[in-house]
Coordinates of C-alpha atoms and ligand atoms in Angstrom, one line a residue:
M285 CA 26.1 10.3 3.9
K286 CA 27.0 12.6 6.8
T287 CA 24.6 15.1 8.2
T288 CA 25.9 18.5 7.8
E289 CA 24.5 21.6 9.3
R290 CA 26.0 24.0 6.8
A291 CA 26.3 27.7 7.0
T292 CA 24.1 29.3 4.3
T293 CA 25.6 31.5 1.7
R294 CA 23.5 34.3 3.1
R295 CA 23.4 34.5 6.9
P296 CA 20.6 32.1 8.0
R297 CA 17.7 33.6 10.0
P298 CA 17.4 32.1 13.4
G299 CA 15.6 28.8 13.2
E300 CA 16.6 28.0 9.6
A301 CA 18.7 24.8 9.4
R302 CA 20.0 22.8 6.6
L303 CA 20.6 19.0 6.4
E304 CA 21.9 16.9 3.6
G305 CA 21.1 13.5 2.4
Q306 CA 21.2 11.4 -0.8
P307 CA 19.4 13.1 -3.7
V308 CA 17.3 10.3 -5.3
S309 CA 14.6 12.0 -7.4
S310 CA 15.1 15.5 -8.7
G311 CA 12.8 18.5 -8.3
V312 CA 12.3 21.1 -5.7
A313 CA 9.3 21.3 -3.3
I314 CA 8.2 23.5 -0.5
G315 CA 5.6 22.5 2.1
Y316 CA 4.7 21.4 5.6
A317 CA 6.1 18.1 7.0
A318 CA 3.7 15.2 7.6
I319 CA 5.3 12.6 9.7
A320 CA 4.4 9.0 8.8
H321 CA 5.2 6.7 11.7
D322 CA 4.6 3.0 11.5
P323 CA 2.6 1.8 14.5
A324 CA 5.3 0.1 16.6
L325 CA 5.5 -3.7 16.6
P326 CA 5.0 -5.3 20.0
P327 CA 8.2 -6.8 21.5
I328 CA 8.9 -10.3 20.4
D329 CA 9.7 -13.0 22.9
T330 CA 12.6 -14.8 21.3
T331 CA 13.5 -17.0 24.2
R332 CA 10.5 -19.3 24.2
R333 CA 10.9 -22.9 23.1
D334 CA 7.7 -24.3 24.5
C335 CA 5.2 -23.2 21.9
D336 CA 2.9 -25.7 20.3
P337 CA 4.3 -26.2 16.8
A338 CA 0.9 -27.0 15.3
H339 CA -0.7 -23.8 16.7
E340 CA 2.2 -21.6 15.6
R341 CA 2.1 -23.2 12.1
A342 CA -1.6 -22.4 11.8
R343 CA -0.9 -18.7 12.9
L344 CA 2.0 -18.5 10.3
F345 CA -0.3 -19.9 7.6
E346 CA -2.9 -17.3 8.4
A347 CA -0.3 -14.5 8.3
I348 CA 1.0 -15.8 5.0
T349 CA -2.6 -15.8 3.6
R350 CA -3.2 -12.3 4.8
S351 CA 0.2 -11.0 3.4
T352 CA -0.5 -12.6 0.1
A353 CA -3.9 -10.9 -0.1
Q354 CA -2.3 -7.5 0.7
L355 CA 0.4 -8.0 -2.0
R356 CA -2.4 -8.9 -4.4
R357 CA -4.2 -5.7 -3.6
L358 CA -1.0 -3.8 -4.1
H359 CA -0.6 -5.5 -7.4
D360 CA -4.0 -4.4 -8.5
R361 CA -3.0 -0.8 -7.9
L362 CA 0.0 -1.2 -10.3
A363 CA -2.0 0.1 -13.3
L364 CA -2.0 3.6 -11.6
L365 CA 1.8 3.8 -11.6
P366 CA 3.9 5.1 -14.5
E367 CA 5.2 2.4 -16.8
D368 CA 8.7 1.9 -15.3
G369 CA 7.3 2.0 -11.8
Q370 CA 5.0 -0.8 -12.8
V371 CA 8.0 -2.9 -13.9
E372 CA 9.9 -2.1 -10.7
I373 CA 7.2 -2.8 -8.2
G374 CA 5.7 -5.7 -10.3
S375 CA 8.9 -7.6 -10.2
L376 CA 9.4 -6.8 -6.5
L377 CA 5.9 -8.1 -5.7
E378 CA 6.7 -11.3 -7.6
V379 CA 9.9 -11.7 -5.4
Y380 CA 7.7 -11.3 -2.2
R381 CA 5.1 -13.7 -3.6
R382 CA 7.8 -16.4 -4.2
M383 CA 9.2 -15.9 -0.7
L384 CA 5.8 -16.6 0.8
G385 CA 5.5 -19.7 -1.3
P386 CA 7.4 -23.0 -0.9
S387 CA 10.7 -21.1 -0.4
R388 CA 13.9 -21.6 1.6
L389 CA 12.6 -18.8 3.9
R390 CA 9.4 -20.8 4.6
R391 CA 11.3 -24.0 5.2
G392 CA 13.6 -22.2 7.6
I393 CA 10.8 -20.7 9.6
E394 CA 8.9 -24.0 9.8
A395 CA 12.0 -25.8 11.0
L396 CA 12.3 -23.2 13.9
L397 CA 8.6 -23.7 14.7
G398 CA 9.4 -27.4 15.1
Q399 CA 11.8 -26.4 17.9
G400 CA 8.9 -24.7 19.8
M401 CA 9.7 -21.1 18.8
L402 CA 7.0 -18.4 18.7
A403 CA 6.0 -17.7 15.0
E404 CA 7.0 -14.0 15.3
A405 CA 10.5 -15.0 16.7
A406 CA 11.0 -17.7 14.0
V407 CA 10.1 -15.2 11.2
Q408 CA 12.4 -12.6 12.6
H409 CA 15.3 -15.0 13.2
E410 CA 15.1 -16.6 9.7
T411 CA 14.7 -13.4 7.7
E412 CA 17.6 -11.8 9.6
A413 CA 19.7 -14.9 9.0
L414 CA 19.0 -14.9 5.3
A415 CA 19.7 -11.1 5.1
A416 CA 23.0 -11.6 6.9
F417 CA 23.9 -14.5 4.5
M418 CA 23.2 -12.2 1.5
L419 CA 25.4 -9.4 2.9
S420 CA 28.4 -11.6 3.8
P421 CA 28.1 -15.1 2.4
P422 CA 30.2 -17.4 4.6
G423 CA 33.5 -18.6 3.1
R424 CA 33.3 -16.1 0.3
P425 CA 34.6 -12.5 0.1
A426 CA 31.9 -9.9 0.9
P427 CA 30.2 -8.6 -2.3
E428 CA 31.6 -5.4 -3.8
G429 CA 30.4 -2.7 -6.2
E430 CA 27.3 -3.7 -8.2
D431 CA 27.2 -7.1 -6.3
A432 CA 27.1 -5.3 -3.0
V433 CA 24.2 -3.1 -4.2
A434 CA 22.3 -6.3 -5.3
A435 CA 23.1 -8.0 -2.0
R436 CA 21.8 -5.1 0.1
R437 CA 18.6 -5.0 -2.0
R438 CA 18.1 -8.7 -1.5
A439 CA 18.7 -8.5 2.2
G440 CA 16.2 -5.6 2.3
E441 CA 13.6 -7.8 0.6
F442 CA 14.0 -10.6 3.2
R443 CA 13.7 -8.1 6.1
E444 CA 10.6 -6.4 4.4
I445 CA 8.7 -9.7 4.0
G446 CA 9.7 -10.6 7.6
R447 CA 8.2 -7.3 8.9
R448 CA 5.0 -7.9 6.9
L449 CA 4.6 -11.4 8.4
V450 CA 5.3 -10.2 11.9
R451 CA 2.8 -7.3 11.5
N452 CA 0.2 -9.7 10.3
L453 CA 1.0 -12.2 13.1
S454 CA 0.7 -9.6 15.8
G455 CA -2.3 -7.8 14.2
T456 CA -0.3 -4.5 14.1
P457 CA -1.7 -2.3 11.3
Y458 CA 0.4 -0.5 8.6
R459 CA 0.6 3.2 8.5
S460 CA -1.8 5.0 6.3
F461 CA -1.0 7.9 4.0
S462 CA -4.7 8.8 3.5
T463 CA -4.7 11.3 6.3
I464 CA -1.7 13.2 5.0
P465 CA -2.9 16.7 3.8
D466 CA -2.6 17.6 0.1
G467 CA 0.7 19.2 -0.8
A468 CA 2.5 18.0 2.3
I469 CA 6.1 16.7 2.4
L470 CA 6.1 13.1 3.7
V471 CA 8.8 12.6 6.4
A472 CA 9.5 9.2 7.7
E473 CA 12.2 7.2 9.3
Q474 CA 12.2 4.9 6.3
L475 CA 9.9 4.1 3.4
R476 CA 9.3 0.6 2.0
P477 CA 9.0 0.1 -1.7
A478 CA 5.5 -1.1 -1.1
D479 CA 4.7 2.2 0.7
A480 CA 6.3 4.2 -2.1
A481 CA 3.9 2.5 -4.6
L482 CA 1.0 3.7 -2.5
I483 CA 1.9 7.4 -2.7
D484 CA -0.2 9.5 -4.9
P485 CA 2.2 11.9 -6.6
S486 CA -0.5 14.5 -7.2
R487 CA -1.0 14.8 -3.4
I488 CA 2.5 14.5 -1.9
A489 CA 4.9 17.3 -2.7
A490 CA 8.2 15.5 -1.8
V491 CA 9.5 12.6 0.3
V492 CA 12.4 12.8 2.9
T493 CA 13.5 9.9 5.0
E494 CA 16.1 9.4 7.6
E495 CA 17.2 6.0 6.1
G496 CA 17.5 4.6 2.6
G497 CA 19.8 5.0 -0.3
S498 CA 19.8 6.0 -3.9
T499 CA 20.0 2.5 -5.5
G500 CA 17.2 0.7 -3.6
H501 CA 13.7 -0.1 -5.0
T502 CA 12.2 2.8 -3.0
A503 CA 14.5 5.3 -4.8
I504 CA 13.8 3.8 -8.2
L505 CA 10.0 4.0 -7.5
L506 CA 10.2 7.6 -6.3
R507 CA 12.1 8.5 -9.5
A508 CA 9.5 6.7 -11.6
L509 CA 6.7 8.6 -9.8
G510 CA 8.5 11.9 -10.3
I511 CA 8.4 12.9 -6.7
P512 CA 11.3 15.0 -5.5
A513 CA 13.0 12.9 -2.8
V514 CA 16.0 13.0 -0.5
L515 CA 16.8 9.8 1.5
A516 CA 19.4 9.1 4.2
V517 CA 19.0 12.5 5.9
H518 CA 20.5 11.7 9.3
G519 CA 19.1 13.7 12.2
L520 CA 16.0 14.5 10.3
L521 CA 13.4 13.2 12.8
A522 CA 15.1 14.9 15.7
R523 CA 14.7 18.3 14.0
V524 CA 11.4 18.0 12.1
G525 CA 8.0 17.8 13.7
R526 CA 4.4 17.8 12.4
R527 CA 3.8 20.9 10.3
T528 CA 7.5 22.0 10.3
R529 CA 8.0 24.0 7.1
L530 CA 10.5 22.4 4.7
V531 CA 12.2 23.0 1.4
V532 CA 13.4 19.8 -0.3
D533 CA 15.8 19.8 -3.2
G534 CA 15.9 16.3 -4.7
T535 CA 18.6 17.4 -7.2
T536 CA 21.2 18.5 -4.6
G537 CA 20.0 16.4 -1.6
R538 CA 19.5 19.5 0.5
V539 CA 16.6 19.8 3.0
I540 CA 16.0 23.3 4.5
I541 CA 14.1 23.3 7.8
R542 CA 12.0 26.3 8.7
P543 CA 13.1 28.4 5.7
S544 CA 13.4 32.1 6.1
T545 CA 11.0 34.3 4.0
R546 CA 13.7 34.9 1.5
T547 CA 14.7 31.3 1.3
A548 CA 11.1 30.3 0.8
A549 CA 10.5 32.9 -1.9
A550 CA 13.6 31.6 -3.8
A551 CA 12.4 28.1 -3.4
R552 CA 9.0 29.0 -4.9
V553 CA 10.7 30.4 -7.9
E554 CA 12.7 27.1 -8.3
V555 CA 9.5 25.0 -7.9
A556 CA 7.8 26.9 -10.7
A557 CA 10.8 26.8 -13.0
Y558 CA 11.2 23.0 -12.3
A559 CA 7.5 22.4 -13.1
R560 CA 7.8 24.3 -16.4
E561 CA 11.0 22.5 -17.3
R562 CA 9.4 19.0 -16.6
Q563 CA 6.4 19.8 -18.7
A564 CA 8.5 21.0 -21.6
L565 CA 10.9 18.0 -21.4
G566 CA 8.0 15.6 -21.0
R567 CA 6.3 17.0 -24.2
L568 CA 9.6 16.5 -26.1
R569 CA 9.6 12.8 -25.5
R570 CA 7.3 12.0 -28.3
L571 CA 8.5 14.7 -30.7
P572 CA 11.1 14.0 -33.3
A573 CA 14.7 15.3 -33.0
R574 CA 14.1 17.7 -35.9
L575 CA 16.1 20.9 -36.5
S576 CA 14.1 24.1 -36.9
S577 CA 15.2 23.9 -40.5
G578 CA 13.6 20.5 -41.0
E579 CA 16.5 17.9 -40.9
V580 CA 15.9 14.9 -38.6
L581 CA 18.6 13.5 -36.4
T582 CA 18.8 10.3 -34.4
L583 CA 19.2 10.4 -30.7
Q584 CA 20.0 7.2 -28.9
A585 CA 21.2 6.2 -25.5
N586 CA 24.4 4.6 -24.1
L587 CA 23.9 1.6 -21.8
E588 CA 26.6 0.7 -19.3
I589 CA 24.5 -1.7 -17.1
P590 CA 21.2 -3.3 -17.8
A591 CA 19.6 -1.4 -14.8
E592 CA 19.6 1.7 -17.0
L593 CA 17.0 0.1 -19.3
P594 CA 13.9 1.7 -17.8
M595 CA 15.5 5.1 -17.9
I596 CA 16.3 4.6 -21.6
A597 CA 12.7 3.6 -22.3
Q598 CA 11.5 6.7 -20.6
S599 CA 14.0 9.1 -22.3
G600 CA 12.5 8.9 -25.7
A601 CA 15.8 7.5 -27.1
A602 CA 15.5 5.8 -30.5
G603 CA 17.5 2.7 -29.5
I604 CA 20.9 2.0 -27.8
G605 CA 23.7 3.6 -29.8
L606 CA 26.5 2.1 -27.6
L607 CA 26.1 -0.9 -25.3
R608 CA 29.3 -1.1 -23.4
S609 CA 29.6 -4.8 -22.8
E610 CA 32.3 -4.4 -20.1
F611 CA 29.6 -4.9 -17.4
L612 CA 29.6 -8.6 -18.3
F613 CA 33.2 -8.9 -17.1
M614 CA 33.2 -6.6 -14.2
N615 CA 33.0 -8.2 -10.8
A616 CA 32.9 -11.6 -12.5
E617 CA 35.3 -14.3 -11.3
T618 CA 35.0 -16.4 -14.5
L619 CA 34.5 -15.4 -18.1
P620 CA 30.8 -15.4 -19.2
D621 CA 30.3 -18.1 -21.7
E622 CA 28.3 -17.9 -25.0
A623 CA 25.0 -18.9 -23.4
R624 CA 25.3 -16.5 -20.5
Q625 CA 26.2 -13.6 -22.7
E626 CA 23.3 -14.4 -25.0
A627 CA 21.0 -14.5 -22.0
L628 CA 22.1 -10.9 -21.1
Y629 CA 22.0 -9.4 -24.6
R630 CA 18.7 -10.9 -25.8
P631 CA 16.4 -9.3 -23.2
L632 CA 18.0 -5.9 -23.9
V633 CA 17.4 -6.3 -27.6
E634 CA 13.9 -7.4 -27.0
A635 CA 13.2 -4.6 -24.6
M636 CA 14.1 -2.0 -27.3
A637 CA 11.1 -3.4 -29.3
G638 CA 12.5 -2.9 -32.8
D639 CA 14.8 0.0 -32.1
P640 CA 18.4 -0.8 -33.0
V641 CA 21.0 -1.9 -30.4
T642 CA 24.7 -1.4 -31.1
I643 CA 26.7 -3.8 -29.0
R644 CA 30.4 -3.0 -28.6
V645 CA 32.6 -6.0 -28.0
V646 CA 34.5 -5.7 -24.8
D647 CA 36.9 -2.8 -24.6
W648 CA 39.3 -4.0 -22.0
G649 CA 42.6 -2.5 -21.0
S650 CA 43.8 1.0 -20.2
E651 CA 42.3 2.0 -16.8
K652 CA 39.7 -0.9 -16.8
N653 CA 40.5 -4.2 -15.1
S654 CA 38.7 -7.5 -14.7
D655 CA 39.4 -10.4 -12.4
A656 CA 37.7 -12.7 -14.8
L657 CA 40.1 -11.8 -17.6
T658 CA 43.2 -11.8 -15.4
Q659 CA 42.3 -15.2 -14.0
A660 CA 41.8 -16.5 -17.5
G661 CA 45.3 -15.4 -18.3
I662 CA 44.2 -12.5 -20.5
G663 CA 46.5 -9.8 -19.4
T664 CA 46.7 -6.3 -20.8
G665 CA 50.5 -6.4 -20.6
S666 CA 52.6 -4.5 -18.2
D667 CA 53.0 -1.5 -20.4
V668 CA 54.3 1.7 -18.9
N669 CA 51.4 3.5 -20.4
P670 CA 48.3 1.1 -20.5
A671 CA 46.2 3.5 -22.6
L672 CA 48.7 3.0 -25.4
G673 CA 49.0 -0.7 -24.8
L674 CA 46.9 -3.8 -25.4
R675 CA 43.4 -2.5 -25.3
G676 CA 40.1 -3.0 -27.1
I677 CA 40.4 -4.8 -30.5
R678 CA 44.2 -5.3 -29.9
L679 CA 43.5 -7.4 -26.9
L680 CA 40.7 -9.3 -28.6
L681 CA 42.8 -10.2 -31.6
R682 CA 45.4 -11.7 -29.3
H683 CA 42.7 -13.7 -27.5
R684 CA 40.5 -14.7 -30.3
A685 CA 38.5 -17.2 -28.3
L686 CA 37.1 -14.3 -26.3
L687 CA 36.1 -12.4 -29.4
E688 CA 34.6 -15.5 -31.1
T689 CA 32.5 -16.2 -28.0
Q690 CA 31.2 -12.7 -27.9
F691 CA 30.5 -12.5 -31.6
A692 CA 28.6 -15.8 -31.4
A693 CA 26.5 -14.7 -28.4
I694 CA 25.7 -11.4 -30.1
L695 CA 24.7 -13.2 -33.4
R696 CA 22.4 -15.5 -31.5
A697 CA 20.7 -12.6 -29.7
A698 CA 20.4 -10.7 -33.0
T699 CA 17.3 -12.7 -33.9
A700 CA 15.5 -10.7 -31.2
G701 CA 15.7 -7.4 -33.0
P702 CA 18.0 -5.1 -35.1
V703 CA 21.6 -5.3 -33.8
R704 CA 24.9 -3.8 -34.9
V705 CA 28.3 -5.0 -33.7
L706 CA 31.0 -2.4 -32.9
L707 CA 34.8 -2.8 -32.6
P708 CA 36.6 -0.6 -30.1
M709 CA 40.1 1.0 -30.3
V710 CA 40.7 0.4 -34.0
S711 CA 43.8 2.1 -35.3
S712 CA 44.5 0.3 -38.6
P713 CA 42.5 -1.3 -41.5
A714 CA 44.3 -4.6 -40.8
E715 CA 42.6 -4.9 -37.4
L716 CA 39.2 -4.4 -38.9
H717 CA 39.9 -6.9 -41.7
E718 CA 41.1 -9.6 -39.2
A719 CA 38.1 -9.1 -37.0
R720 CA 35.7 -9.2 -40.0
E721 CA 37.2 -12.6 -41.0
I722 CA 36.6 -13.9 -37.5
Y723 CA 33.1 -12.5 -37.5
A724 CA 32.2 -14.2 -40.8
R725 CA 33.8 -17.5 -39.7
V726 CA 31.7 -17.5 -36.4
G727 CA 28.6 -16.8 -38.5
R728 CA 29.4 -19.8 -40.8
R729 CA 30.1 -22.0 -37.9
L730 CA 26.8 -21.2 -36.2
R731 CA 24.9 -21.7 -39.5
R732 CA 26.5 -25.1 -39.9
K733 CA 25.3 -26.0 -36.5
G734 CA 21.8 -25.0 -37.5
V735 CA 21.7 -22.0 -35.1
D736 CA 19.2 -19.4 -36.2
I737 CA 21.1 -16.1 -36.9
P738 CA 20.3 -13.2 -39.2
D739 CA 21.2 -13.3 -42.8
P740 CA 23.1 -11.2 -43.8
L741 CA 25.0 -10.8 -40.6
P742 CA 24.3 -7.7 -38.6
P743 CA 26.4 -4.7 -39.7
L744 CA 30.0 -4.6 -38.3
G745 CA 31.3 -1.2 -37.5
I746 CA 34.2 0.5 -35.8
M747 CA 34.8 3.1 -33.2
I748 CA 36.8 6.2 -34.3
E749 CA 38.6 6.9 -31.1
T750 CA 42.2 7.1 -32.2
P751 CA 43.6 9.9 -34.4
A752 CA 44.9 7.2 -36.7
A753 CA 41.3 5.9 -37.3
A754 CA 40.0 9.4 -37.9
L755 CA 42.8 10.2 -40.4
M756 CA 42.2 6.8 -42.1
A757 CA 38.4 6.9 -41.9
D758 CA 38.0 7.0 -45.7
V759 CA 40.0 3.7 -46.0
L760 CA 38.4 2.2 -42.9
A761 CA 34.9 3.1 -44.2
Q762 CA 35.4 0.9 -47.2
E763 CA 35.2 -2.2 -45.0
A764 CA 33.4 -0.9 -41.9
E765 CA 29.6 -0.8 -42.3
F766 CA 29.3 2.1 -39.9
L767 CA 31.5 4.5 -37.9
A768 CA 30.9 5.5 -34.2
I769 CA 33.0 8.4 -33.1
G770 CA 34.2 8.0 -29.5
T771 CA 35.2 11.5 -28.6
N772 CA 36.2 10.5 -25.0
D773 CA 39.2 8.6 -26.2
L774 CA 39.7 10.6 -29.4
T775 CA 40.2 13.7 -27.2
M776 CA 42.7 11.9 -25.0
Y777 CA 44.8 10.5 -27.8
T778 CA 44.7 13.7 -29.9
L779 CA 45.6 16.1 -27.1
A780 CA 47.9 13.6 -25.3
A781 CA 46.0 14.3 -22.1
D782 CA 44.7 11.4 -20.0
R783 CA 40.9 11.5 -19.7
A784 CA 41.1 10.5 -16.0
A785 CA 44.0 12.6 -14.8
T786 CA 43.2 15.7 -12.8
D787 CA 46.5 17.4 -13.4
V788 CA 45.9 17.6 -17.2
A789 CA 42.1 18.1 -16.9
G790 CA 42.5 21.6 -18.2
L791 CA 44.2 20.3 -21.4
Y792 CA 41.5 17.6 -22.0
D793 CA 38.9 19.5 -24.1
P794 CA 36.7 17.8 -26.7
L795 CA 36.0 21.2 -28.1
H796 CA 39.6 21.7 -29.1
P797 CA 39.7 22.4 -32.8
A798 CA 42.2 19.5 -33.3
V799 CA 39.5 17.1 -32.1
L800 CA 36.8 18.8 -34.1
R801 CA 38.9 18.6 -37.3
L802 CA 39.2 14.8 -36.8
V803 CA 35.5 14.5 -36.1
R804 CA 35.0 16.3 -39.4
L805 CA 37.3 13.9 -41.3
A806 CA 35.3 10.9 -39.9
A807 CA 32.0 12.4 -40.7
D808 CA 33.1 13.3 -44.3
A809 CA 34.4 9.8 -44.8
G810 CA 31.1 8.3 -43.8
L811 CA 29.2 10.6 -46.0
R812 CA 31.4 9.8 -49.1
Q813 CA 31.3 6.1 -48.5
R814 CA 27.6 6.2 -47.6
R815 CA 28.3 4.7 -44.1
P816 CA 26.2 5.8 -41.1
V817 CA 28.2 7.9 -38.7
S818 CA 27.3 8.4 -35.1
L819 CA 29.0 10.1 -32.1
C820 CA 28.8 8.4 -28.7
G821 CA 31.3 10.2 -26.5
E822 CA 30.2 12.3 -23.5
M823 CA 30.2 15.3 -25.8
A824 CA 26.9 13.9 -27.3
S825 CA 25.2 14.7 -24.0
D826 CA 26.1 18.4 -24.2
P827 CA 23.2 20.4 -25.6
L828 CA 25.6 23.2 -26.5
A829 CA 28.0 21.0 -28.4
V830 CA 25.5 19.0 -30.5
P831 CA 24.5 21.8 -32.9
L832 CA 28.2 22.3 -33.7
L833 CA 28.7 18.5 -34.3
V834 CA 25.7 18.6 -36.6
G835 CA 27.5 21.4 -38.5
L836 CA 30.5 19.1 -38.7
G837 CA 28.3 16.5 -40.5
V838 CA 27.2 14.1 -37.6
R839 CA 23.5 13.2 -37.8
S840 CA 23.3 10.5 -35.1
F841 CA 24.2 10.8 -31.4
S842 CA 24.3 8.4 -28.5
M843 CA 24.4 9.7 -25.0
H844 CA 23.4 9.1 -21.4
A845 CA 19.7 8.5 -21.3
S846 CA 19.0 11.4 -19.0
A847 CA 20.5 13.8 -21.5
V848 CA 18.2 12.9 -24.4
P849 CA 15.4 15.4 -23.7
R850 CA 17.7 18.3 -23.2
V851 CA 19.7 17.5 -26.3
K852 CA 16.5 17.1 -28.2
R853 CA 15.4 20.6 -27.1
A854 CA 18.7 22.1 -28.3
V855 CA 18.4 20.3 -31.6
R856 CA 14.8 21.5 -32.2
A857 CA 15.9 25.1 -31.6
A858 CA 18.9 24.9 -34.0
A859 CA 18.9 25.6 -37.7
M860 CA 21.3 23.8 -40.1
D861 CA 22.7 27.0 -41.6
D862 CA 23.7 28.2 -38.1
C863 CA 25.2 24.8 -37.3
R864 CA 27.3 24.9 -40.4
R865 CA 28.5 28.4 -39.8
M866 CA 29.5 27.5 -36.3
A867 CA 31.4 24.5 -37.6
C868 CA 33.4 26.6 -40.1
R869 CA 34.3 29.0 -37.4
A870 CA 35.2 26.3 -34.8
L871 CA 37.5 24.6 -37.2
E872 CA 39.4 27.8 -37.6
A873 CA 39.4 28.7 -33.9
A874 CA 42.6 28.7 -31.9
D875 CA 41.5 26.6 -28.9
G876 CA 38.6 25.0 -27.0
P877 CA 37.6 28.0 -24.9
E878 CA 37.1 30.1 -28.1
V879 CA 34.8 27.4 -29.4
S880 CA 33.0 27.1 -26.1
A881 CA 32.4 30.9 -26.0
M882 CA 30.9 30.7 -29.5
L883 CA 28.5 27.9 -28.5
M884 CA 27.3 29.8 -25.5
D885 CA 26.6 32.9 -27.6
Y886 CA 24.6 30.8 -30.0
A887 CA 22.6 29.1 -27.2
A888 CA 21.8 32.5 -25.7
T889 CA 20.3 33.7 -29.0
L890 CA 17.9 30.7 -29.2
H891 CA 15.9 31.2 -26.0
H892 CA 14.7 27.6 -26.1
A893 CA 12.7 28.2 -29.2
G894 CA 12.3 24.5 -29.7
D895 CA 10.3 23.8 -26.6
G896 CA 7.1 23.2 -28.5
Ligands
PEP1040 C1 34.7 7.0 -26.2 O1 35.9 6.8 -26.1 O2 34.2 8.2 -26.6 C2 33.7 6.0 -25.9 C3 32.4 6.2 -26.2 O3 34.2 4.9 -25.4 P1 34.5 4.7 -23.8 O4 34.1 6.0 -23.1 O5 33.7 3.5 -23.4 O6 35.9 4.5 -23.8
MG1041 MG1 36.5 4.7 -25.9

């Protein structure tokens, strides 16, 4: 992220400066900077080869013992952290503990000590070598995407344990946060996850660092602690000194240095509003998603990658309404087999502790691509328009082994908790029928082999994301055990506007009455055939749209976890009669903007009456 010293919208007073970094934990704070420097490590002589190996081994052993004790003390403090912080730092401490044990790292260090190296130099050399190996494994392409994030994290873990050992070898203390005044903004070059775990969120108003990124352990912990934080603010330490006044916006990533009186007053208003908002949303977590007229809805979360699990647990979602299994195939060179897939699904099902998980079999094709599938000869065809080509269930029925493997893995994992199986991109009853036959056959085969799977098999349902499926929903619902309306694709196919193309973005509108009429058809079909209907497109994350969708007959929604509290607040403020009235008007509206204006009018009349 580049440092930008931007012009303010108002003319900045002399002295006021703005920097930007990565927003990692939302919230606004205003306060004085407290700079936390780590006492510098003494220089390490890396040239020596004449040290006594026995002496250096004894020093290393003592440093390991001291590091292990420090990590144990940190572990003892875990109970003070919020639940997802405990999970995050607990597993990280376990990684460190294993590195200090009989690990590859230790073997490497001891080998270098055998060559007469100083213990500090050996530790530094070996941890750097392992970090470099993680970042670019020799003979293999450098990791990309999710793998690159994981590699950076792992490299950081090696470097961190190396620094801890060197600090203990040289007797250099760690910095302490205990002298930082209450309400200060902690400013540092970088913050280790172990440091973040020591922060008391009731004392520190915000965290800003010059280094770091949004996906590391530190960022995850700061989010778990609920401390507004901006990382990777280049040029920060050159401009900020002890007691420099700062405004930190962890939502936008902006850091204002020496705010003018007006800027500070505006920031104080935001701080108060944010505190009220958090309190209200926090209270909502345990409350039911009940309309003000009494009807109860189900709000669940979509899961795209397993790392989202802690956020889902914290959101108050009643299960996973859409597990997009594409992550299994992304960045993979080979197809994940039955055992690997089961090993990924099972912990997710277990983690939901009895709340249902709807696993969608892989929806490949259209704009998504996978090396693993391509290498296995599973092409999505060379259609001129891939969104209208071999995609979702169409692709899976051409490559049945892929579908059979995934069904089998899901059925095995389904003994861990309530699971439903979802078919993407269905456009005709024949596709559902064929898939159901395969599903039943896989179930019989597993039972014959003595594998423990649920009896009866978990419900098999379909996505309603083509106009054909919506129009045929009454017929499809005779065989589908549940319907999940995917408005992302339904909008694209109904309005003939690509969901990813910017030049038709103005035409792509899920509030278009044509889309809403199809949603209504699907909801009605589910009601008549007594099949559960949910809606899991992006639209479900929109607090304005959900009351309208309730009016159209949908009672269950699955959305991005972060949207659950806000949607719940909107639901608790809405009344069924109003929802139905809005639905009737929207179905008769001429276009999306007309519907949108109506929803905004309704929201304005409610004044967040459902906060309590
Ligand atoms: C949808 O189309 O609305 C949907 C939920 O599926 P995806 O976004 O994964 O295509
Ligand atoms: Mg879709």
